[in-house]
mmCIF file of C-alpha atoms in Angstrom:
data_model
loop_
_atom_site.group_PDB
_atom_site.id
_atom_site.type_symbol
_atom_site.label_atom_id
_atom_site.label_comp_id
_atom_site.label_asym_id
_atom_site.label_seq_id
_atom_site.Cartn_x
_atom_site.Cartn_y
_atom_site.Cartn_z
ATOM 1 C CA UNK D 1 -18.604 2.007 10.640
ATOM 2 C CA UNK D 2 -17.291 4.670 8.252
ATOM 3 C CA UNK D 3 -16.628 3.709 4.653
ATOM 4 C CA UNK D 4 -15.004 5.408 1.680
ATOM 5 C CA UNK D 5 -17.459 6.917 -0.779
ATOM 6 C CA UNK D 6 -16.755 4.103 -3.212
ATOM 7 C CA UNK D 7 -14.807 0.885 -3.234
ATOM 8 C CA UNK D 8 -11.469 1.322 -4.980
ATOM 9 C CA UNK D 9 -10.704 -1.169 -7.797
ATOM 10 C CA UNK D 10 -14.234 -2.563 -7.415
ATOM 11 C CA UNK D 11 -13.979 -4.454 -10.704
ATOM 12 C CA UNK D 12 -10.829 -6.278 -9.587
ATOM 13 C CA UNK D 13 -11.957 -8.414 -6.648
ATOM 14 C CA UNK D 14 -9.433 -10.845 -5.172
ATOM 15 C CA UNK D 15 -11.363 -11.894 -2.054
ATOM 16 C CA UNK D 16 -14.591 -11.145 -0.181
ATOM 17 C CA UNK D 17 -14.796 -13.490 2.727
ATOM 18 C CA UNK D 18 -15.558 -14.140 6.389
ATOM 19 C CA UNK D 19 -13.096 -17.053 6.399
ATOM 20 C CA UNK D 20 -9.881 -16.479 8.330
ATOM 21 C CA UNK D 21 -7.910 -18.848 6.091
ATOM 22 C CA UNK D 22 -9.190 -17.321 2.849
ATOM 23 C CA UNK D 23 -8.425 -13.799 4.088
ATOM 24 C CA UNK D 24 -4.922 -14.766 5.131
ATOM 25 C CA UNK D 25 -4.155 -16.622 1.902
ATOM 26 C CA UNK D 26 -5.399 -13.776 -0.324
ATOM 27 C CA UNK D 27 -3.134 -11.175 1.272
ATOM 28 C CA UNK D 28 -0.190 -13.585 1.181
ATOM 29 C CA UNK D 29 -0.703 -14.104 -2.558
ATOM 30 C CA UNK D 30 -0.993 -10.418 -3.419
ATOM 31 C CA UNK D 31 1.544 -8.930 -0.989
ATOM 32 C CA UNK D 32 3.788 -11.035 1.252
ATOM 33 C CA UNK D 33 3.795 -13.887 3.792
ATOM 34 C CA UNK D 34 2.504 -12.881 7.226
ATOM 35 C CA UNK D 35 0.756 -14.033 10.379
ATOM 36 C CA UNK D 36 -2.794 -12.805 10.919
ATOM 37 C CA UNK D 37 -4.137 -12.571 14.494
ATOM 38 C CA UNK D 38 -7.697 -11.658 15.489
ATOM 39 C CA UNK D 39 -7.892 -9.115 18.323
ATOM 40 C CA UNK D 40 -10.678 -8.351 20.771
ATOM 41 C CA UNK D 41 -14.206 -9.726 20.723
ATOM 42 C CA UNK D 42 -15.460 -8.311 17.438
ATOM 43 C CA UNK D 43 -17.725 -10.338 15.148
ATOM 44 C CA UNK D 44 -16.220 -12.521 12.463
ATOM 45 C CA UNK D 45 -14.139 -11.088 9.652
ATOM 46 C CA UNK D 46 -15.691 -9.080 6.858
ATOM 47 C CA UNK D 47 -12.604 -9.007 4.686
ATOM 48 C CA UNK D 48 -12.453 -7.472 1.213
ATOM 49 C CA UNK D 49 -9.470 -7.159 -1.088
ATOM 50 C CA UNK D 50 -9.491 -5.649 -4.565
ATOM 51 C CA UNK D 51 -6.107 -5.455 -6.302
ATOM 52 C CA UNK D 52 -4.482 -4.462 -9.587
ATOM 53 C CA UNK D 53 -0.960 -4.546 -10.971
ATOM 54 C CA UNK D 54 0.733 -2.137 -13.354
ATOM 55 C CA UNK D 55 4.332 -2.926 -14.191
ATOM 56 C CA UNK D 56 6.251 -2.972 -10.916
ATOM 57 C CA UNK D 57 3.389 -1.591 -8.792
ATOM 58 C CA UNK D 58 0.732 -3.627 -6.995
ATOM 59 C CA UNK D 59 -2.151 -1.640 -5.533
ATOM 60 C CA UNK D 60 -5.056 -2.898 -3.464
ATOM 61 C CA UNK D 61 -8.044 -1.726 -1.426
ATOM 62 C CA UNK D 62 -8.064 -3.814 1.752
ATOM 63 C CA UNK D 63 -10.356 -3.994 4.773
ATOM 64 C CA UNK D 64 -10.847 -6.605 7.500
ATOM 65 C CA UNK D 65 -13.978 -5.307 9.236
ATOM 66 C CA UNK D 66 -12.616 -6.067 12.702
ATOM 67 C CA UNK D 67 -9.508 -5.509 14.816
ATOM 68 C CA UNK D 68 -6.592 -7.613 13.616
ATOM 69 C CA UNK D 69 -2.827 -7.754 14.061
ATOM 70 C CA UNK D 70 -0.520 -8.548 11.151
ATOM 71 C CA UNK D 71 3.093 -9.659 11.577
ATOM 72 C CA UNK D 72 4.951 -9.899 8.273
ATOM 73 C CA UNK D 73 8.115 -11.608 7.153
ATOM 74 C CA UNK D 74 10.951 -9.397 5.935
ATOM 75 C CA UNK D 75 9.531 -7.345 3.099
ATOM 76 C CA UNK D 76 11.121 -7.839 -0.319
ATOM 77 C CA UNK D 77 9.686 -4.576 -1.671
ATOM 78 C CA UNK D 78 8.633 -1.089 -0.574
ATOM 79 C CA UNK D 79 5.107 -0.747 0.845
ATOM 80 C CA UNK D 80 3.054 2.426 1.341
ATOM 81 C CA UNK D 81 -0.233 2.012 3.248
ATOM 82 C CA UNK D 82 -2.685 4.904 2.885
ATOM 83 C CA UNK D 83 -5.732 4.817 5.205
ATOM 84 C CA UNK D 84 -8.921 5.771 3.387
ATOM 85 C CA UNK D 85 -10.844 5.669 6.678
ATOM 86 C CA UNK D 86 -9.778 4.622 10.182
ATOM 87 C CA UNK D 87 -6.266 4.138 11.524
ATOM 88 C CA UNK D 88 -3.445 1.696 12.233
ATOM 89 C CA UNK D 89 -0.403 1.480 14.483
ATOM 90 C CA UNK D 90 2.705 -0.180 13.095
ATOM 91 C CA UNK D 91 6.345 -0.864 13.821
ATOM 92 C CA UNK D 92 8.992 -1.947 11.309
ATOM 93 C CA UNK D 93 12.648 -2.854 11.716
ATOM 94 C CA UNK D 94 12.787 -2.053 15.439
ATOM 95 C CA UNK D 95 11.820 1.598 14.893
ATOM 96 C CA UNK D 96 9.249 3.568 16.879
ATOM 97 C CA UNK D 97 5.535 2.887 16.556
ATOM 98 C CA UNK D 98 3.965 4.759 13.629
ATOM 99 C CA UNK D 99 0.404 6.061 13.838
ATOM 100 C CA UNK D 100 -1.278 6.213 10.437
ATOM 101 C CA UNK D 101 -4.525 7.935 9.498
ATOM 102 C CA UNK D 102 -6.113 9.701 6.555
ATOM 103 C CA UNK D 103 -3.528 12.453 7.136
ATOM 104 C CA UNK D 104 -0.470 10.222 7.551
ATOM 105 C CA UNK D 105 0.538 7.118 5.561
ATOM 106 C CA UNK D 106 2.873 4.389 6.797
ATOM 107 C CA UNK D 107 5.938 3.550 4.689
ATOM 108 C CA UNK D 108 7.670 0.162 5.017
ATOM 109 C CA UNK D 109 11.086 -0.517 3.526
ATOM 110 C CA UNK D 110 12.469 -3.847 2.265
ATOM 111 C CA UNK D 111 14.578 -6.045 4.489
ATOM 112 C CA UNK D 112 12.589 -5.700 7.718
ATOM 113 C CA UNK D 113 9.501 -7.385 9.188
ATOM 114 C CA UNK D 114 6.550 -5.281 10.325
ATOM 115 C CA UNK D 115 3.853 -5.559 12.987
ATOM 116 C CA UNK D 116 0.602 -3.721 12.241
ATOM 117 C CA UNK D 117 -2.434 -3.209 14.488
ATOM 118 C CA UNK D 118 -5.351 -2.702 12.112
ATOM 119 C CA UNK D 119 -8.510 -1.187 13.612
ATOM 120 C CA UNK D 120 -11.949 -2.495 12.718
ATOM 121 C CA UNK D 121 -13.030 0.656 10.897
ATOM 122 C CA UNK D 122 -9.842 0.913 8.852
ATOM 123 C CA UNK D 123 -9.693 0.518 5.072
ATOM 124 C CA UNK D 124 -6.431 1.168 3.268
ATOM 125 C CA UNK D 125 -5.012 1.646 -0.175
ATOM 126 C CA UNK D 126 -1.954 -0.587 0.029
ATOM 127 C CA UNK D 127 0.805 -0.009 -2.538
ATOM 128 C CA UNK D 128 3.728 -2.364 -3.115
ATOM 129 C CA UNK D 129 6.575 -1.103 -5.312
ATOM 130 C CA UNK D 130 9.328 -3.361 -6.598
ATOM 131 C CA UNK D 131 12.558 -2.614 -4.761
ATOM 132 C CA UNK D 132 14.865 -3.010 -7.764
ATOM 133 C CA UNK D 133 12.725 -0.729 -9.924
ATOM 134 C CA UNK D 134 12.580 1.889 -7.167
ATOM 135 C CA UNK D 135 16.370 1.926 -6.918
ATOM 136 C CA UNK D 136 16.814 2.008 -10.713
ATOM 137 C CA UNK D 137 14.512 5.012 -10.898
ATOM 138 C CA UNK D 138 16.515 6.801 -8.212
ATOM 139 C CA UNK D 139 19.782 6.082 -10.015
ATOM 140 C CA UNK D 140 18.279 7.474 -13.226
ATOM 141 C CA UNK D 141 17.169 10.629 -11.441
ATOM 142 C CA UNK D 142 20.583 11.098 -9.810
ATOM 143 C CA UNK D 143 22.620 10.120 -12.867
ATOM 144 C CA UNK D 144 24.832 7.815 -10.814
ATOM 145 C CA UNK D 145 24.714 4.509 -8.905
ATOM 146 C CA UNK D 146 23.430 4.687 -5.336
ATOM 147 C CA UNK D 147 25.762 3.303 -2.627
ATOM 148 C CA UNK D 148 23.131 1.209 -0.859
ATOM 149 C CA UNK D 149 19.424 0.473 -0.516
ATOM 150 C CA UNK D 150 16.905 3.300 -0.329
ATOM 151 C CA UNK D 151 15.585 3.925 3.183
ATOM 152 C CA UNK D 152 12.516 6.129 3.430
ATOM 153 C CA UNK D 153 11.264 7.992 6.475
ATOM 154 C CA UNK D 154 8.539 5.711 7.884
ATOM 155 C CA UNK D 155 5.645 8.179 7.709
ATOM 156 C CA UNK D 156 4.323 10.347 4.892
ATOM 157 C CA UNK D 157 2.477 13.557 5.709
ATOM 158 C CA UNK D 158 -0.528 13.381 3.398
ATOM 159 C CA UNK D 159 -1.730 16.821 4.494
ATOM 160 C CA UNK D 160 1.501 18.570 3.475
ATOM 161 C CA UNK D 161 2.133 20.011 0.027
ATOM 162 C CA UNK D 162 4.317 17.115 -1.150
ATOM 163 C CA UNK D 163 1.950 14.455 0.167
ATOM 164 C CA UNK D 164 -1.073 16.117 -1.422
ATOM 165 C CA UNK D 165 0.698 16.386 -4.783
ATOM 166 C CA UNK D 166 1.714 12.715 -4.680
ATOM 167 C CA UNK D 167 -1.870 11.737 -3.870
ATOM 168 C CA UNK D 168 -2.870 13.383 -7.157
ATOM 169 C CA UNK D 169 -0.693 10.798 -8.926
ATOM 170 C CA UNK D 170 -2.298 8.045 -6.842
ATOM 171 C CA UNK D 171 -5.745 9.337 -7.836
ATOM 172 C CA UNK D 172 -4.780 9.191 -11.526
ATOM 173 C CA UNK D 173 -3.589 5.615 -11.027
ATOM 174 C CA UNK D 174 -6.890 4.682 -9.347
ATOM 175 C CA UNK D 175 -8.995 6.262 -12.088
ATOM 176 C CA UNK D 176 -7.231 4.174 -14.715
ATOM 177 C CA UNK D 177 -8.835 1.064 -13.208
ATOM 178 C CA UNK D 178 -12.304 2.450 -12.498
ATOM 179 C CA UNK D 179 -13.594 1.884 -16.020
ATOM 180 C CA UNK D 180 -12.362 0.556 -19.338
ATOM 181 C CA UNK D 181 -8.543 0.809 -19.234
ATOM 182 C CA UNK D 182 -6.849 3.334 -21.487
ATOM 183 C CA UNK D 183 -3.286 4.154 -20.399
ATOM 184 C CA UNK D 184 -2.511 0.691 -19.031
ATOM 185 C CA UNK D 185 -3.242 -0.893 -22.426
ATOM 186 C CA UNK D 186 -0.413 0.993 -24.131
ATOM 187 C CA UNK D 187 3.119 0.053 -22.974
ATOM 188 C CA UNK D 188 4.605 3.550 -23.220
ATOM 189 C CA UNK D 189 1.650 5.198 -21.460
ATOM 190 C CA UNK D 190 1.585 2.473 -18.802
ATOM 191 C CA UNK D 191 5.291 2.990 -18.154
ATOM 192 C CA UNK D 192 4.729 6.736 -17.859
ATOM 193 C CA UNK D 193 1.973 6.204 -15.277
ATOM 194 C CA UNK D 194 4.181 3.798 -13.328
ATOM 195 C CA UNK D 195 7.107 6.233 -13.325
ATOM 196 C CA UNK D 196 4.848 9.103 -12.284
ATOM 197 C CA UNK D 197 3.935 7.247 -9.102
ATOM 198 C CA UNK D 198 7.465 6.004 -8.333
ATOM 199 C CA UNK D 199 9.300 9.231 -9.185
ATOM 200 C CA UNK D 200 6.746 11.236 -7.217
ATOM 201 C CA UNK D 201 7.358 9.061 -4.181
ATOM 202 C CA UNK D 202 11.125 9.525 -4.500
ATOM 203 C CA UNK D 203 10.742 13.294 -4.821
ATOM 204 C CA UNK D 204 8.304 13.978 -1.977
ATOM 205 C CA UNK D 205 9.268 11.375 0.643
ATOM 206 C CA UNK D 206 12.535 11.951 2.545
ATOM 207 C CA UNK D 207 15.052 9.111 2.132
#
């Protein structure tokens, strides 16, 4: 099985377990309520979740170590799932199936449930961004109220110029939690890092 070169947020472990119930409960606590189904005849789970929070952003490195299917409740916030290795197939809000890979992230908007087929070799960086903060940032950028909720295109091209530039912001965010924190310990700097990630998403992802 392929693995990233290093485990993201390794010092911020939420769960490392082979227990179905513990795996399910950990992801519910960090992200959102969902149903977890085991697919195929793979060995037992080898689930790992590391997660951090900065302001209105929750970020986690998640793997299951076997084929699973996840069916969520209606999301309250925006989610961006970036495969580090492997792939998934997902559907949200009755739209077409989205294939994600290291070259294409899946984007899930609030107000709709999602169904995700997660392959055994897949590990993802899963970002959750507060819906209200996302919309406030957009209104600030536009200089006017927005008429309704933000709706992103459901895939992000990570190989394109915009996707690559946004990943640079994601990399900066990750590095902040790889050693002793610096930016996140100072409110103004932490807010700047948070806005860099959110504003970058709003600028590069069609909506």
